[in-house]
XYZ file of C-alpha atoms in Angstrom:
696
model
C 197.654 176.610 20.378
C 199.368 177.799 17.208
C 197.446 179.697 14.533
C 198.938 178.877 11.107
C 199.354 181.443 8.389
C 197.019 180.141 5.699
C 197.286 181.990 2.395
C 194.556 181.017 -0.097
C 195.802 180.274 -3.598
C 193.908 183.258 -5.019
C 196.091 185.662 -3.032
C 199.351 183.701 -2.858
C 201.126 186.904 -3.931
C 200.665 188.149 -0.360
C 202.712 185.373 1.251
C 206.105 187.142 1.335
C 204.409 190.277 2.690
C 202.727 188.252 5.435
C 206.041 186.594 6.298
C 207.708 190.013 6.545
C 204.953 191.216 8.856
C 203.345 193.721 6.491
C 199.976 191.941 6.372
C 198.058 189.785 8.820
C 194.982 187.604 8.745
C 192.525 190.503 8.398
C 194.075 191.792 5.169
C 194.390 188.288 3.719
C 190.768 187.427 4.435
C 189.409 190.722 3.096
C 191.379 190.614 -0.153
C 190.459 186.967 -0.686
C 186.805 188.029 -0.516
C 187.427 190.826 -3.045
C 189.200 188.503 -5.463
C 186.539 185.793 -5.259
C 183.774 188.350 -5.791
C 185.549 189.622 -8.905
C 186.061 186.065 -10.149
C 182.340 185.388 -9.821
C 181.826 188.205 -12.309
C 184.439 186.766 -14.648
C 187.086 189.371 -13.782
C 190.707 188.506 -13.008
C 192.666 190.408 -10.360
C 196.375 191.033 -10.964
C 199.215 190.919 -8.445
C 199.440 194.725 -8.433
C 195.781 195.031 -7.444
C 195.965 192.281 -4.806
C 198.853 193.982 -2.998
C 197.228 197.423 -3.308
C 193.917 196.121 -1.959
C 195.673 194.555 1.028
C 197.382 197.880 1.730
C 194.019 199.685 1.583
C 192.592 197.233 4.130
C 195.718 197.562 6.275
C 195.747 201.383 6.297
C 192.879 202.011 8.780
C 194.311 199.353 11.109
C 197.366 201.605 11.452
C 195.480 204.884 11.713
C 195.658 205.824 8.035
C 192.564 206.780 6.079
C 194.132 205.993 2.713
C 197.387 204.813 1.150
C 199.760 206.520 -1.293
C 201.050 203.761 -3.568
C 203.818 206.030 -4.822
C 205.601 206.123 -1.446
C 204.337 203.105 0.501
C 207.249 200.808 -0.405
C 209.737 203.144 1.284
C 207.638 203.920 4.354
C 205.900 200.670 5.312
C 207.027 198.794 8.419
C 206.144 195.360 9.722
C 203.058 195.367 11.880
C 203.419 192.255 13.975
C 205.728 190.681 16.516
C 208.747 188.907 15.114
C 210.423 186.386 14.519
C 208.595 185.062 11.494
C 206.527 181.951 11.853
C 203.078 180.932 13.040
C 201.267 183.485 15.157
C 200.825 182.553 18.804
C 197.816 183.061 21.041
C 199.493 186.106 22.593
C 199.778 187.817 19.202
C 196.174 187.396 18.094
C 193.008 188.566 19.818
C 189.671 186.772 19.886
C 188.721 188.108 16.464
C 191.934 186.945 14.818
C 193.277 190.491 14.546
C 196.828 191.335 15.508
C 197.221 193.073 18.837
C 198.117 196.749 18.743
C 201.640 197.899 19.455
C 200.379 199.274 22.752
C 199.489 195.738 23.834
C 202.419 193.941 22.232
C 205.875 193.847 23.763
C 207.858 194.878 20.722
C 211.154 194.404 22.541
C 210.945 190.721 21.573
C 211.585 191.363 17.862
C 214.766 189.290 17.417
C 216.339 187.504 14.478
C 218.350 184.286 14.682
C 221.502 186.215 15.574
C 219.805 187.969 18.497
C 219.791 191.400 16.816
C 216.491 193.255 17.443
C 214.207 193.544 14.382
C 217.131 192.901 12.013
C 215.617 189.709 10.633
C 212.312 191.385 9.881
C 214.007 194.386 8.305
C 215.910 192.087 5.963
C 212.659 190.493 4.835
C 211.128 193.928 4.281
C 214.129 195.017 2.228
C 213.846 191.906 0.047
C 210.173 192.371 -0.830
C 209.408 192.762 -4.541
C 207.047 195.695 -4.821
C 205.113 196.583 -7.991
C 206.705 199.223 -10.188
C 205.828 202.579 -8.623
C 205.488 204.345 -11.989
C 202.762 202.051 -13.304
C 201.273 200.661 -10.106
C 198.536 203.263 -9.644
C 197.613 203.066 -13.344
C 197.328 199.274 -13.214
C 195.204 199.402 -10.076
C 192.915 202.030 -11.594
C 192.057 199.622 -14.416
C 190.767 196.963 -12.008
C 187.023 196.262 -11.741
C 187.446 196.455 -7.959
C 188.316 200.146 -8.145
C 186.201 203.227 -8.688
C 187.993 206.294 -10.076
C 186.875 209.629 -8.636
C 187.909 212.997 -10.053
C 187.922 216.280 -8.185
C 184.606 217.297 -9.713
C 182.778 214.124 -8.696
C 180.175 215.353 -6.209
C 177.856 213.670 -3.774
C 174.931 214.592 -5.987
C 176.221 212.385 -8.775
C 175.861 209.234 -6.699
C 172.234 208.826 -7.681
C 173.424 207.813 -11.115
C 175.907 205.174 -9.928
C 174.931 201.696 -11.029
C 174.918 198.624 -8.776
C 178.289 197.373 -10.007
C 179.928 200.681 -9.068
C 178.342 200.671 -5.611
C 179.866 197.244 -4.944
C 183.412 198.363 -5.722
C 185.376 198.124 -2.449
C 188.186 200.499 -3.469
C 188.319 204.145 -4.545
C 191.143 206.146 -6.135
C 191.040 209.924 -5.859
C 193.942 212.310 -6.503
C 196.434 209.447 -6.280
C 195.091 208.227 -2.937
C 193.715 204.688 -2.585
C 190.849 204.177 -0.111
C 188.491 201.546 1.102
C 185.121 202.890 -0.050
C 183.870 203.299 3.523
C 186.727 205.548 4.597
C 186.555 207.567 1.387
C 182.873 208.226 2.123
C 183.566 209.135 5.766
C 186.367 211.547 4.849
C 184.291 213.246 2.182
C 181.332 213.587 4.566
C 183.420 215.180 7.333
C 185.031 217.601 4.865
C 181.681 218.617 3.366
C 180.121 219.146 6.804
C 182.992 221.257 8.125
C 183.098 223.331 4.939
C 179.376 223.971 5.141
C 179.511 224.999 8.796
C 182.538 227.233 8.269
C 181.360 228.860 5.053
C 177.816 229.319 6.325
C 179.218 231.204 9.305
C 181.355 233.354 7.000
C 178.390 234.264 4.814
C 176.291 235.048 7.889
C 179.077 237.168 9.384
C 179.487 239.158 6.164
C 175.726 239.736 6.048
C 175.742 240.997 9.624
C 178.588 243.371 8.866
C 176.625 244.909 6.013
C 173.281 244.943 7.843
C 174.540 245.664 11.332
C 175.414 243.054 13.950
C 172.415 241.432 15.579
C 171.767 242.851 19.076
C 172.132 239.444 20.730
C 175.548 238.851 19.183
C 176.708 242.381 19.919
C 175.643 241.818 23.510
C 177.504 238.487 23.608
C 180.639 240.130 22.243
C 180.452 242.909 24.839
C 179.985 240.369 27.637
C 182.979 238.309 26.515
C 185.203 241.401 26.383
C 183.979 242.532 29.804
C 184.665 239.137 31.354
C 188.193 238.941 29.923
C 189.032 242.428 31.188
C 187.567 241.647 34.603
C 189.445 238.321 34.872
C 192.751 239.928 33.828
C 192.480 242.585 36.535
C 195.667 244.625 36.373
C 197.205 242.064 34.037
C 197.162 241.759 30.276
C 194.300 240.148 28.383
C 195.429 237.196 26.241
C 194.443 238.467 22.798
C 194.468 234.975 21.284
C 192.015 233.728 23.907
C 189.802 236.779 23.391
C 189.804 236.322 19.607
C 188.923 232.638 19.979
C 186.044 233.450 22.348
C 184.687 236.113 20.016
C 184.896 233.661 17.138
C 182.727 231.344 19.210
C 180.161 234.123 19.577
C 180.003 235.044 15.891
C 180.646 231.748 14.128
C 178.904 228.374 14.057
C 182.138 226.410 13.711
C 185.280 227.121 15.752
C 188.415 225.120 16.511
C 190.437 226.116 19.588
C 193.890 224.532 19.491
C 196.854 224.782 21.806
C 199.173 222.932 24.134
C 198.688 222.297 27.870
C 198.243 225.448 29.921
C 197.461 227.746 26.995
C 193.971 228.434 28.337
C 191.725 226.380 26.066
C 189.264 225.685 28.879
C 189.376 229.295 30.091
C 188.570 230.434 26.571
C 185.631 228.049 26.257
C 184.266 228.934 29.712
C 184.484 232.677 29.060
C 182.820 232.309 25.668
C 179.973 230.321 27.250
C 179.642 232.751 30.151
C 179.473 235.727 27.812
C 176.951 234.079 25.536
C 174.676 232.896 28.365
C 174.964 236.240 30.199
C 173.803 238.029 27.066
C 170.661 235.865 27.090
C 169.824 236.706 30.687
C 166.352 238.303 30.986
C 165.838 241.697 32.616
C 165.525 241.637 36.389
C 161.999 240.956 37.557
C 160.842 239.557 34.226
C 160.251 236.120 35.724
C 161.793 234.450 32.686
C 164.070 231.434 33.103
C 165.986 231.817 29.840
C 169.359 231.306 31.549
C 168.365 227.798 32.547
C 166.946 227.164 29.091
C 170.213 228.334 27.514
C 172.414 225.999 29.562
C 170.095 223.090 28.834
C 170.856 223.608 25.145
C 174.632 223.312 25.716
C 176.384 219.950 25.381
C 179.919 219.257 26.633
C 181.585 216.060 25.433
C 184.940 214.257 25.271
C 186.099 210.918 23.819
C 186.589 209.098 27.150
C 184.980 209.094 30.570
C 188.148 210.405 32.205
C 188.496 213.227 29.679
C 184.830 214.123 30.179
C 185.273 214.237 33.969
C 188.317 216.455 33.581
C 186.459 218.724 31.183
C 183.612 219.123 33.688
C 186.053 219.930 36.485
C 188.049 222.380 34.356
C 184.954 224.235 33.101
C 183.614 224.580 36.647
C 186.956 225.819 37.925
C 187.173 228.375 35.096
C 183.621 229.580 35.784
C 184.435 229.855 39.491
C 187.542 231.889 38.681
C 185.359 234.487 36.970
C 184.002 235.138 40.471
C 181.895 238.261 40.938
C 182.087 239.141 37.250
C 179.174 236.792 36.609
C 175.590 237.072 37.715
C 175.090 234.451 40.477
C 172.299 232.745 38.533
C 174.477 232.458 35.413
C 177.422 231.158 37.449
C 175.166 228.601 39.146
C 173.703 227.282 35.887
C 177.081 227.095 34.105
C 178.606 225.420 37.157
C 176.096 222.602 36.838
C 177.037 221.695 33.270
C 178.259 218.109 32.982
C 180.395 216.716 30.179
C 179.672 213.246 28.857
C 181.456 210.889 26.538
C 180.715 211.375 22.848
C 179.239 207.889 22.714
C 176.892 208.664 25.591
C 175.918 211.999 24.026
C 175.028 210.266 20.765
C 173.114 207.517 22.553
C 175.375 204.612 21.672
C 173.887 201.184 22.153
C 175.763 197.925 21.475
C 174.629 196.409 18.194
C 172.236 199.226 17.260
C 174.533 202.167 16.490
C 173.704 205.697 17.663
C 170.273 206.969 18.648
C 171.073 210.489 17.434
C 171.678 210.868 13.703
C 170.501 213.128 10.842
C 166.952 211.799 11.275
C 167.043 212.348 15.046
C 169.543 215.164 15.658
C 170.790 216.340 19.025
C 168.582 219.068 20.555
C 171.522 221.250 21.564
C 172.314 224.693 20.154
C 175.971 224.529 21.203
C 178.131 221.385 21.184
C 181.660 221.665 22.608
C 184.043 218.707 22.254
C 187.330 218.490 24.161
C 190.392 216.282 23.466
C 189.520 216.155 19.770
C 192.948 214.719 18.919
C 191.553 211.418 20.230
C 188.504 211.496 17.942
C 188.690 209.202 14.914
C 187.395 210.042 11.451
C 184.482 207.640 11.875
C 183.395 209.036 15.261
C 183.714 212.604 13.991
C 181.471 211.755 11.040
C 178.803 210.296 13.358
C 179.060 213.295 15.694
C 178.727 215.918 12.953
C 175.853 213.996 11.385
C 173.966 214.192 14.689
C 174.478 217.953 15.213
C 171.955 220.265 13.591
C 173.403 222.351 10.719
C 172.464 225.587 12.518
C 174.052 224.618 15.870
C 177.403 225.924 17.063
C 180.240 223.386 17.036
C 183.398 224.098 19.060
C 186.274 221.609 18.774
C 189.052 221.849 21.368
C 192.358 220.010 21.604
C 196.099 219.696 21.176
C 196.963 218.298 17.712
C 200.471 217.312 18.794
C 199.236 214.618 21.158
C 198.704 211.040 20.093
C 196.037 210.747 17.445
C 193.038 208.452 17.769
C 193.544 204.700 18.039
C 191.289 204.310 15.002
C 191.847 205.797 11.550
C 192.290 209.507 11.057
C 194.079 212.556 12.452
C 191.115 214.896 12.202
C 192.325 217.676 14.505
C 195.774 217.733 12.907
C 194.227 217.989 9.440
C 191.903 220.797 10.544
C 194.589 222.827 12.324
C 196.979 222.350 9.448
C 199.768 220.152 10.767
C 198.383 216.947 9.235
C 201.184 214.437 9.344
C 203.866 216.992 8.685
C 204.571 218.843 11.910
C 205.888 222.337 12.384
C 205.573 224.973 15.060
C 202.194 225.616 16.631
C 202.495 229.306 15.860
C 203.374 228.474 12.270
C 200.562 226.070 11.468
C 198.543 226.876 8.379
C 194.931 225.716 8.541
C 193.353 224.761 5.206
C 192.297 227.950 3.423
C 188.571 227.198 3.277
C 188.249 226.918 7.084
C 191.127 229.161 8.196
C 188.789 231.741 9.759
C 187.338 229.070 12.012
C 190.680 227.947 13.484
C 192.141 229.731 16.498
C 195.539 228.679 17.903
C 196.571 229.558 21.476
C 200.312 229.828 22.079
C 200.879 231.571 25.427
C 201.293 229.144 28.339
C 199.793 230.323 31.633
C 199.904 227.170 33.750
C 203.653 226.906 34.372
C 206.251 229.613 34.744
C 208.637 230.581 31.974
C 211.422 228.688 33.771
C 209.454 225.421 33.762
C 211.595 222.542 32.552
C 208.449 220.567 31.685
C 207.251 223.356 29.417
C 210.638 223.729 27.709
C 211.024 219.988 27.218
C 207.539 219.667 25.721
C 208.330 222.477 23.294
C 211.561 220.807 22.157
C 209.766 217.506 21.627
C 206.995 219.214 19.679
C 209.519 220.919 17.429
C 211.488 217.705 16.895
C 214.570 219.187 18.583
C 216.226 216.101 20.102
C 219.468 217.925 20.989
C 217.537 220.647 22.796
C 215.526 218.066 24.716
C 218.658 216.232 25.885
C 220.208 219.536 26.933
C 217.159 220.306 29.087
C 217.252 216.825 30.635
C 220.915 217.310 31.506
C 220.256 220.793 32.896
C 219.336 221.841 36.409
C 215.533 221.970 36.315
C 213.834 221.180 39.599
C 210.694 219.882 37.878
C 212.446 217.562 35.373
C 214.491 214.533 36.446
C 216.279 212.250 33.983
C 217.039 208.621 34.880
C 219.234 206.853 32.319
C 219.070 203.151 33.305
C 222.505 202.558 31.740
C 224.155 205.355 33.715
C 225.373 204.325 37.206
C 225.354 207.982 38.228
C 221.549 208.008 37.859
C 220.961 205.167 40.321
C 219.956 207.543 43.091
C 217.362 209.276 40.907
C 215.876 205.904 39.928
C 215.590 204.838 43.565
C 213.939 208.165 44.399
C 211.369 207.789 41.602
C 210.473 204.314 42.827
C 210.263 205.578 46.407
C 207.932 208.429 45.391
C 205.635 205.860 43.813
C 205.783 203.592 46.873
C 205.089 206.503 49.231
C 202.050 207.548 47.204
C 200.780 203.945 47.164
C 201.165 203.722 50.923
C 199.079 206.882 51.385
C 196.361 205.529 49.093
C 196.135 202.179 50.886
C 196.196 203.793 54.312
C 193.404 206.201 53.372
C 191.273 203.362 51.949
C 191.421 201.075 54.986
C 189.154 200.647 57.955
C 185.701 201.859 58.876
C 186.775 205.490 58.615
C 188.188 205.237 55.117
C 188.959 208.629 53.599
C 187.597 208.214 50.083
C 188.391 211.758 48.932
C 191.968 211.456 50.154
C 192.423 208.080 48.460
C 191.082 209.421 45.144
C 193.406 212.405 45.422
C 196.494 210.326 46.175
C 196.057 207.932 43.227
C 196.549 210.979 40.990
C 199.648 212.225 42.797
C 202.284 209.925 41.235
C 201.706 207.855 38.112
C 203.986 205.792 35.889
C 203.253 206.124 32.172
C 204.807 203.403 30.050
C 205.120 202.929 26.309
C 204.593 199.165 26.621
C 202.479 196.819 28.685
C 204.993 194.022 29.141
C 208.732 193.828 29.623
C 211.154 195.432 32.093
C 209.946 198.955 31.248
C 206.265 198.102 30.912
C 203.093 198.738 32.871
C 203.013 195.223 34.333
C 206.546 195.592 35.720
C 205.761 198.824 37.560
C 202.434 197.550 38.894
C 204.198 194.464 40.211
C 206.914 196.617 41.794
C 204.339 198.543 43.805
C 202.270 195.519 44.818
C 205.352 193.578 45.932
C 206.283 196.533 48.113
C 202.782 196.775 49.591
C 202.831 193.061 50.331
C 206.212 193.364 52.063
C 204.738 196.102 54.246
C 201.654 193.984 55.077
C 199.448 196.474 53.257
C 198.001 193.840 50.903
C 197.633 190.096 50.684
C 197.806 187.792 47.674
C 194.317 188.573 46.356
C 193.875 190.849 43.357
C 191.619 192.997 45.531
C 192.873 195.084 48.437
C 192.052 198.405 50.028
C 193.554 201.219 47.993
C 193.821 199.281 44.731
C 193.596 201.841 41.892
C 191.168 200.441 39.336
C 190.943 201.560 35.722
C 187.922 200.595 33.613
C 189.099 199.215 30.263
C 185.747 198.896 28.495
C 182.544 200.946 28.523
C 180.115 199.521 31.075
C 176.738 201.167 30.504
C 174.999 199.061 33.159
C 177.240 200.343 35.958
C 177.683 203.766 34.309
C 181.474 203.570 34.199
C 183.431 204.013 31.013
C 186.736 203.229 29.376
C 189.435 205.260 31.118
C 187.516 205.888 34.352
C 189.751 205.446 37.406
C 188.521 204.574 40.882
C 189.899 203.283 44.147
C 188.940 200.154 46.089
C 187.592 200.794 49.578
C 187.206 197.990 52.138
C 183.652 197.786 53.484
C 184.814 195.653 56.382
C 188.168 194.523 57.645
C 187.929 191.216 55.738
C 190.136 190.249 52.821
C 187.390 189.033 50.495
C 186.540 190.323 47.029
C 182.885 190.845 47.959
C 183.928 193.175 50.739
C 185.233 195.889 48.453
C 183.617 198.857 46.801
C 185.181 200.904 44.016
C 184.651 204.644 44.239
C 184.948 206.865 41.160
C 185.388 210.621 41.318
C 182.505 212.535 39.773
C 181.907 216.271 39.630
C 178.325 215.795 40.828
C 179.346 213.458 43.658
C 181.516 210.361 43.877
C 180.028 207.159 42.439
C 180.271 203.714 44.054
C 180.204 200.356 42.284
C 180.532 197.014 44.056
C 183.842 195.363 43.128
C 182.081 192.151 42.144
C 180.152 194.024 39.425
C 183.322 195.072 37.609
C 185.107 192.699 35.252
C 186.754 194.805 32.496
C 189.315 196.493 34.739
C 193.056 196.760 35.378
C 195.252 197.781 38.306
C 196.595 201.253 37.628
C 199.656 202.208 39.663
C 201.095 202.437 36.161
C 199.276 202.860 32.845
C 200.052 203.024 29.156
C 200.730 206.433 27.649
C 197.862 205.851 25.236
C 195.444 205.425 28.146
C 196.745 208.561 29.895
C 195.326 210.998 27.346
C 192.810 213.284 28.981
C 194.474 212.912 32.396
C 196.914 214.945 34.488
C 199.060 213.934 37.448
C 201.142 215.870 39.956
C 204.245 213.732 39.310
C 204.614 211.673 36.136
C 207.245 208.951 35.723
C 207.716 208.174 32.013
C 209.158 204.718 31.296
C 210.456 204.116 27.758
C 211.892 200.917 26.226
C 215.374 200.803 24.683
C 215.671 201.248 20.916
C 214.881 200.005 18.402
C 211.166 199.956 19.111
C 208.540 200.997 16.602
C 206.347 202.389 19.334
C 208.832 205.167 20.175
C 207.420 208.300 18.520
C 207.445 212.044 19.054
C 203.696 212.120 19.705
C 203.976 209.364 22.310
C 206.708 211.148 24.279
C 205.002 214.547 23.980
C 201.732 213.124 25.290
C 203.510 211.524 28.265
C 205.487 214.643 29.167
C 202.457 216.932 29.004
C 200.535 214.814 31.534
C 202.814 216.169 34.305
C 201.594 219.159 36.305
C 204.448 219.756 38.759
C 207.167 217.120 38.382
C 208.400 214.860 35.586
C 210.800 211.923 35.791
C 211.885 210.282 32.529
C 213.326 206.777 32.796
C 214.917 206.159 29.395
C 218.244 206.065 27.620
C 219.426 208.973 25.524
C 219.023 206.776 22.433
C 215.373 206.065 23.276
C 214.569 209.729 23.782
C 216.364 210.787 20.602
C 214.739 208.073 18.510
C 211.288 208.951 19.804
C 211.677 212.657 19.058
C 212.993 212.042 15.551
C 210.228 209.595 14.599
C 207.076 211.548 13.809
C 203.842 209.704 13.145
C 202.692 210.270 9.569
C 199.060 209.404 8.923
C 197.861 209.319 5.346
C 194.695 211.320 4.849
C 193.028 213.457 2.211
C 190.977 215.555 4.646
C 193.339 218.545 4.680
C 193.390 218.599 0.864
C 189.592 218.570 0.750
C 189.439 221.444 3.230
C 192.119 223.368 1.342
C 190.371 222.980 -1.987
C 186.605 222.443 -1.607
C 186.310 221.163 -5.173
C 188.545 218.158 -4.381
């Protein structure tokens, strides 16, 4: 079935932009609604406003919170598969929205001459954009647009008339927003400023009046634990400062790359704080248990939450005898949940916890914050009491959220610009709340993975290629176009096949070794930029399953013992969530779907779900890089498409590389790697400006 591009007469100005792939059906439909609503009030909408409105609708679909009309003409790219023509079923989902680049095989972008993306680029170059000098002024005069100045505060909204409330667009400081995203951004900024400034005022008061005994005790405990853990070694002063900030302040951001000790810092801060609340011996009080019950750990996905739980418990265990056994026991029983589960998400009804029904916790710690969208952050902050501690943890150089916003990057101070981690400049108004960790403890100084990740983060393509060409035992480069790399490619495929064989063997028979199977599915993993095509997830999954079939380790059914299963959609009934990974175990030696169970690793004990109860799942010998966030694997094989491909970005490659714990194999041409490192994702947002200047 073909889905025609139907452009209503009211917005015919959008047709060349739709043909060039700038806009899709969602933008066309939304702007048509705006224009017809204005017409019903007797107001005409000009071409300049129609195009600007479509861009405002488009922005959140591409991760942007707003759009800068002054630069958009030189930065916009087509957002749909090419060549031009009617959209096919494969290019449109059930809602009529275009599939994301993660799901679309962008290697098919060909013009009539066979040159990739050339035809689309020519159409983009030929677009007639409004005059940049007058565009913003013309849009500001439209009845669809509300103009907001820096002094316009939330308190003034009580005086806004009905017509103003119905305006779908907002202009503030040259940025054009959909009203919803303008409101979300302003709310998040106001909440973070309040939490940060309130902590500053409280801290200054304590300095003048004398630090409260409980906080002084917490500070002493944190220092003691760091010294004890370091032994004869050196205490990481950045980690110590971040932990102390968590003791004294109600809002703290702990940022850093893999292995910099973010989890260690959080665990030590919690241990010090809870230890300071411990009652005197023989008092009979159970305040330690009460304290841990008021702590919430959360992450964006089920997999990230499971990893957070495991990492916190490992860090607490590493503190060993430095902790009172009762404190260690209580902290070791903390479980992280997804943010949605913490907030009480329910399909169709929103979140149970909100400003009217806030979370009961005194401390809320959120990991992998780079994956948290502006909208989810707004809902989370709204549900946390103003007097509760909020600790945000993450690596801002990883891929940002699928939805609109780059909240962690804006808070830490890299926004869409980049720069060295050590040289980031958090917005002035919250600078005291941001702590950046720079010393890597996980891998040695000679780690090729560590050096490569640093080059990618800094945008140093030449340095990255030099490392790939060097003699690093933990980094292997496979250039598919280089015959000399054939042996390395065969070895990477063999490593994957060997791991698959171990998984299937462990999952078979009456004496299936579930723990071993769960361990082996994390040993070697292919991370691909695309789903389809010769470098995509489907190709690698098929490679493994063909091998297993040739070895009589699987039949022709989708289900078989050892199948790694990834949940692709939250399933509250079965208590499995998007990103959870399990392994299929055969109940009996019969090749029937109803004879399989899927076991998921859980910190509190592995969970079993009957295979027949799972429908939103995918085989996961390979997975997309987007889906890999929050995970780690012993050996990571990164598969990248040839250029040009719009999905190749610095953040994508950095995220893939930093999933590897011990060994990394990159299967990509030099051109692909260079293009990815040089293309940095730039998300338009006004959050950093609001945090820099609270009056904005």
